[in-house]
Tab-separated table of C-alpha atoms in Angstrom:
chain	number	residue	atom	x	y	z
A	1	UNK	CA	-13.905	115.877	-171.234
A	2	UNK	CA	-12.050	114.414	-168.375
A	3	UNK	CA	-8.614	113.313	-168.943
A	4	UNK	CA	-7.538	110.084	-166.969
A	5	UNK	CA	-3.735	109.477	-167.557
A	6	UNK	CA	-0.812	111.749	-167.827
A	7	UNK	CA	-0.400	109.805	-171.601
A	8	UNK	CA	-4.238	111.584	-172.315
A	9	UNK	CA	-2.963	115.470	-171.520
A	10	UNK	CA	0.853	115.017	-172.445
A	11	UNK	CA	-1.206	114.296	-176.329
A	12	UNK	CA	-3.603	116.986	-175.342
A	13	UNK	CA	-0.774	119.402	-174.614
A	14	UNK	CA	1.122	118.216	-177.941
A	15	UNK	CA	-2.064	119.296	-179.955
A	16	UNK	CA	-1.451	122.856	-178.609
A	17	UNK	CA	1.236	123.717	-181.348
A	18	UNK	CA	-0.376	125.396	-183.695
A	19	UNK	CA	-3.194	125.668	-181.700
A	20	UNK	CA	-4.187	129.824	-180.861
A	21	UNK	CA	-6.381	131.383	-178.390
A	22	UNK	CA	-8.333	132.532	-181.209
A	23	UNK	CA	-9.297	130.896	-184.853
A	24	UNK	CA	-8.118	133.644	-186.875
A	25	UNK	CA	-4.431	134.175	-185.014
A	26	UNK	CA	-5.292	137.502	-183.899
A	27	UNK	CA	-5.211	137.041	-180.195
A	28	UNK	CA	-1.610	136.366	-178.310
A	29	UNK	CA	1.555	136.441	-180.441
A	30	UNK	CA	2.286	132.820	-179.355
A	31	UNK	CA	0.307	129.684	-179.587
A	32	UNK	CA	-1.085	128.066	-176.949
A	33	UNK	CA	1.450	124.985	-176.454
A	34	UNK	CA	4.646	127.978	-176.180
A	35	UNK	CA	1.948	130.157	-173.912
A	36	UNK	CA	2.110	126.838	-171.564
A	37	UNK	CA	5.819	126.329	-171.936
A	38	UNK	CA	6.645	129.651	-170.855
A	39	UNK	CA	3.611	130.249	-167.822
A	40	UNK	CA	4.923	126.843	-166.543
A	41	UNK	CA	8.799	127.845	-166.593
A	42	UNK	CA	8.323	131.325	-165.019
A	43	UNK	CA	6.264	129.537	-162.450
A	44	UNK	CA	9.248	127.100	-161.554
A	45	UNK	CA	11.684	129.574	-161.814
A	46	UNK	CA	9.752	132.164	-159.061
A	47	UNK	CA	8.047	128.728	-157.109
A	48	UNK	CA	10.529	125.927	-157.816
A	49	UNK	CA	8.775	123.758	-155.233
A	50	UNK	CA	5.666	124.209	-155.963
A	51	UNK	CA	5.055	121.643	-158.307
A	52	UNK	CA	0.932	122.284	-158.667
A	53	UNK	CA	1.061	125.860	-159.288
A	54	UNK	CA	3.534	125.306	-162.149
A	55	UNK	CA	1.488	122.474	-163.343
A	56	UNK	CA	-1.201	124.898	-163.166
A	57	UNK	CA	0.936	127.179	-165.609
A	58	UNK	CA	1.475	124.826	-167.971
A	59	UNK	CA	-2.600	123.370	-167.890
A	60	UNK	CA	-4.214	126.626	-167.535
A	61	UNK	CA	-5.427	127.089	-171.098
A	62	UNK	CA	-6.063	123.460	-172.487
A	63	UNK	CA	-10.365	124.868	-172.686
A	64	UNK	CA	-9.387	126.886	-175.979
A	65	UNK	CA	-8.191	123.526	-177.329
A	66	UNK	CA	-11.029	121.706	-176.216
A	67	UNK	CA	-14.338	124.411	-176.770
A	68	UNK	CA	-12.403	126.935	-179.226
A	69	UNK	CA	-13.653	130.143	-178.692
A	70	UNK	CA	-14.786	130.347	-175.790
A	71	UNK	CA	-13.042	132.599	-174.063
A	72	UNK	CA	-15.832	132.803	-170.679
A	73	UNK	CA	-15.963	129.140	-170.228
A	74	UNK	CA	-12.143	127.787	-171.362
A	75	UNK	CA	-10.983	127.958	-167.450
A	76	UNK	CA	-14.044	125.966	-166.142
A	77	UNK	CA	-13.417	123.330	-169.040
A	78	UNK	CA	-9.839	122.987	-168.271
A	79	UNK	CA	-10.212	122.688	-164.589
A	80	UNK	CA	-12.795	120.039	-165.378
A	81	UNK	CA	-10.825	117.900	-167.896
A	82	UNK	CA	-7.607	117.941	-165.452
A	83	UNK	CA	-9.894	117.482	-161.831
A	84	UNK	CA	-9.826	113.589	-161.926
A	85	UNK	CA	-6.100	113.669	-163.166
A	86	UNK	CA	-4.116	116.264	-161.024
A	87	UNK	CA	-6.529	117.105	-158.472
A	88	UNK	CA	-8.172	119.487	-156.833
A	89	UNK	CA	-5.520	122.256	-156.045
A	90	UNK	CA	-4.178	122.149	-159.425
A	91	UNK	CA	-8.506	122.421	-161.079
A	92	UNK	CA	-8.619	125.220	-158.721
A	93	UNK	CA	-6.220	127.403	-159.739
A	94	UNK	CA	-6.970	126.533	-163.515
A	95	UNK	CA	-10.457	127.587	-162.755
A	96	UNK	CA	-9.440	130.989	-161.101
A	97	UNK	CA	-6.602	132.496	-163.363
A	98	UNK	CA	-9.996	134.462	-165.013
A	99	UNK	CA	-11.269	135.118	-161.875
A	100	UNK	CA	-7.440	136.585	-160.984
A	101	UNK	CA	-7.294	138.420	-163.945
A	102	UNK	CA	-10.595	139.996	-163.139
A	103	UNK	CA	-9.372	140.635	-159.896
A	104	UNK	CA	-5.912	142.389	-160.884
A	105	UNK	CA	-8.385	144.338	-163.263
A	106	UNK	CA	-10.285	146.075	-160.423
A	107	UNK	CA	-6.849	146.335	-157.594
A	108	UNK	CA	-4.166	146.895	-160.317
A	109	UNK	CA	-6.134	149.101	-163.065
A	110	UNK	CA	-2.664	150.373	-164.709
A	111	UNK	CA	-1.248	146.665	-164.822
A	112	UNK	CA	-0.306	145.737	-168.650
A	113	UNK	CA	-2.821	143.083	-170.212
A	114	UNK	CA	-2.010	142.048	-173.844
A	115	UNK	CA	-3.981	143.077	-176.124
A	116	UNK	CA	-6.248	139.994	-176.832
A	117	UNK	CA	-6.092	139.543	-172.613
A	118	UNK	CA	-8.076	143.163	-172.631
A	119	UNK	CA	-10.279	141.929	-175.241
A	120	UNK	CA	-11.242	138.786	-173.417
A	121	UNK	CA	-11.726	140.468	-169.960
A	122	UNK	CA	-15.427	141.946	-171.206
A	123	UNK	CA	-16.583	138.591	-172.105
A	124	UNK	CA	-15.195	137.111	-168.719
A	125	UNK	CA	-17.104	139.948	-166.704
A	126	UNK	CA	-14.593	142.331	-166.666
A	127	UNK	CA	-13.146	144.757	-163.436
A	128	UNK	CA	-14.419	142.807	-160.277
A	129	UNK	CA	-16.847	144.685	-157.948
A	130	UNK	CA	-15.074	145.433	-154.555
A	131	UNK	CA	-17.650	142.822	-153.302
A	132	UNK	CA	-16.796	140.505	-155.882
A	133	UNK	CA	-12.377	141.229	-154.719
A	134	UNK	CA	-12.726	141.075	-151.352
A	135	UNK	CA	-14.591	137.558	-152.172
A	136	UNK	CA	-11.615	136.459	-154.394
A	137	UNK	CA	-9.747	137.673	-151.502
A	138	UNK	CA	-10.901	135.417	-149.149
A	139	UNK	CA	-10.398	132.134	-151.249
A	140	UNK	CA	-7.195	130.441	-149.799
A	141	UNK	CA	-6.064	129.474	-153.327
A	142	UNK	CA	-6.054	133.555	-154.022
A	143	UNK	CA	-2.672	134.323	-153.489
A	144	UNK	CA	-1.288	131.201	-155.872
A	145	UNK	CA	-4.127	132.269	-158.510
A	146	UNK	CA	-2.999	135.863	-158.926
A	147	UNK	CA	0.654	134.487	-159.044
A	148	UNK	CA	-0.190	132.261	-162.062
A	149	UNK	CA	-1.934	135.269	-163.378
A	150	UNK	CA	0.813	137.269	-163.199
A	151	UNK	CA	3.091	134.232	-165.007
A	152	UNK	CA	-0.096	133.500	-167.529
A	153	UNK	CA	0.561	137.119	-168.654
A	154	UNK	CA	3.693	137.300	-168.993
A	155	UNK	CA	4.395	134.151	-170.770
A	156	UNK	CA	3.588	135.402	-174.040
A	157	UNK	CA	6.614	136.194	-175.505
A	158	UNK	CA	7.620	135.499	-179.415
A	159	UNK	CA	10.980	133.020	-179.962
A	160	UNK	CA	11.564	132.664	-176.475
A	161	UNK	CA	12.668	129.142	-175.905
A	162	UNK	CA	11.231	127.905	-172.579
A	163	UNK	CA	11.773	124.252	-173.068
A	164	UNK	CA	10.395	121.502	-174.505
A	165	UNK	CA	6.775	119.773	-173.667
A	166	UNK	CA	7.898	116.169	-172.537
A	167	UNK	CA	10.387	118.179	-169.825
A	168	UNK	CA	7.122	118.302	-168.184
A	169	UNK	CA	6.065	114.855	-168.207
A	170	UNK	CA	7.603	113.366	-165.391
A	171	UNK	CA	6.052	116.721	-163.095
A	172	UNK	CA	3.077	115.444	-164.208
A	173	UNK	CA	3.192	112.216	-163.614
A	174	UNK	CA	4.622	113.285	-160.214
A	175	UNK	CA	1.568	115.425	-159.311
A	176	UNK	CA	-0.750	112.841	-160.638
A	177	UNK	CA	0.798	110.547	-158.528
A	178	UNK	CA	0.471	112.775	-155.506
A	179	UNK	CA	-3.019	113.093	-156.477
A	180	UNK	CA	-3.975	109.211	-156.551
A	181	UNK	CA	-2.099	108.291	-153.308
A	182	UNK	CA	-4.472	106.565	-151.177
A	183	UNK	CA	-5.738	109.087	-148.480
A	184	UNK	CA	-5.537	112.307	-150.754
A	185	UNK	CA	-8.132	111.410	-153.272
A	186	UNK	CA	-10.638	114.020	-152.291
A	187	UNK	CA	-8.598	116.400	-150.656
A	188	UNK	CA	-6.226	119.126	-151.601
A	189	UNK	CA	-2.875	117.891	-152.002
A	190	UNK	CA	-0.329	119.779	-150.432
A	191	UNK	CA	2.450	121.422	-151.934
A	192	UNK	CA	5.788	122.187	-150.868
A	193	UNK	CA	7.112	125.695	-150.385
């Protein structure tokens, strides 16, 4: 799935009420469409010019809508499905908020995970190797990716109200319009800080 207009995810992000990480509800305590709400609003609240990262936030899960269940692979198929829309940066750091958790896993052992989080890290490879972290390391998108990490697991908390989903919808047209600027097609976009 590759979405091609900001009217494509906004009804993509919609169909995320109700929507859990996992068929049977017993994964996060909120679904995924408040998860997004709130990864996206602590991200704009720590990184208020960094419109990508908190796009990023609010993005970042969209794979357990589209393959449910698949806990490995739902980063990969969100950063594909957004790519073409929002661009390389924001794919990116879709793709490696598993890769950050795995990360924060092997430098951070004692850090908090919820409890479906801890559940999901052995089917995502679990504790990097120090090879593997000092690889992760060396990525220049590392540094963003742990920070949505750090947002993605913390934005999981029941009644908070963190917004609604078309406050969003002119950052993303924004970013998508950032992205489709002639001359930044198939390079990162930059981002303000």
């Amino acid at each position: 799935m590759e979405l091609r207009s900001v009217e494509e995810l906004m009804d993509l992000l919609h169909a995320c009420r109700g929507a859990w990480d996992t068929s049977d509800r017993s994964g996060d305590p909120v679904d995924i469409h408040d998860h997004a709400l709130q990864t996206a609003a602590l991200l704009r609240r720590g990184h208020p010019a960094d419109k990508e990262l908190q796009v990023a936030g609010l993005v970042h899960d969209i794979g357990h809508l589209i393959s449910p269940g698949d806990d490995a692979g739902h980063a990969d198929l969100a950063a594909d499905a957004v790519r073409p829309l929002l661009g390389e940066r924001v794919s990116r750091l879709v793709q490696l908020h598993v890769a950050a958790k795995r990360y924060l896993a092997t430098t951070a052992p004692g850090r908090g995970l919820s409890a479906q989080s801890a559940l999901t890290l052995t089917a995502q490879g679990g504790a990097m190797t120090p090879f593997e972290a000092a690889s992760f390391e060396r990525d220049p998108l590392a540094e963003d990716a742990v920070t949505l990490r750090q947002a993605d697991d913390a934005g999981k908390v029941v009644g908070l109200d963190a917004g609604v989903m078309e406050d969003w919808r002119t950052v993303l047209e924004l970013v998508a319009a950032q992205h489709s600027a002639p001359g930044t097609r198939n390079r990162p976009s930059a981002r303000g800080h």
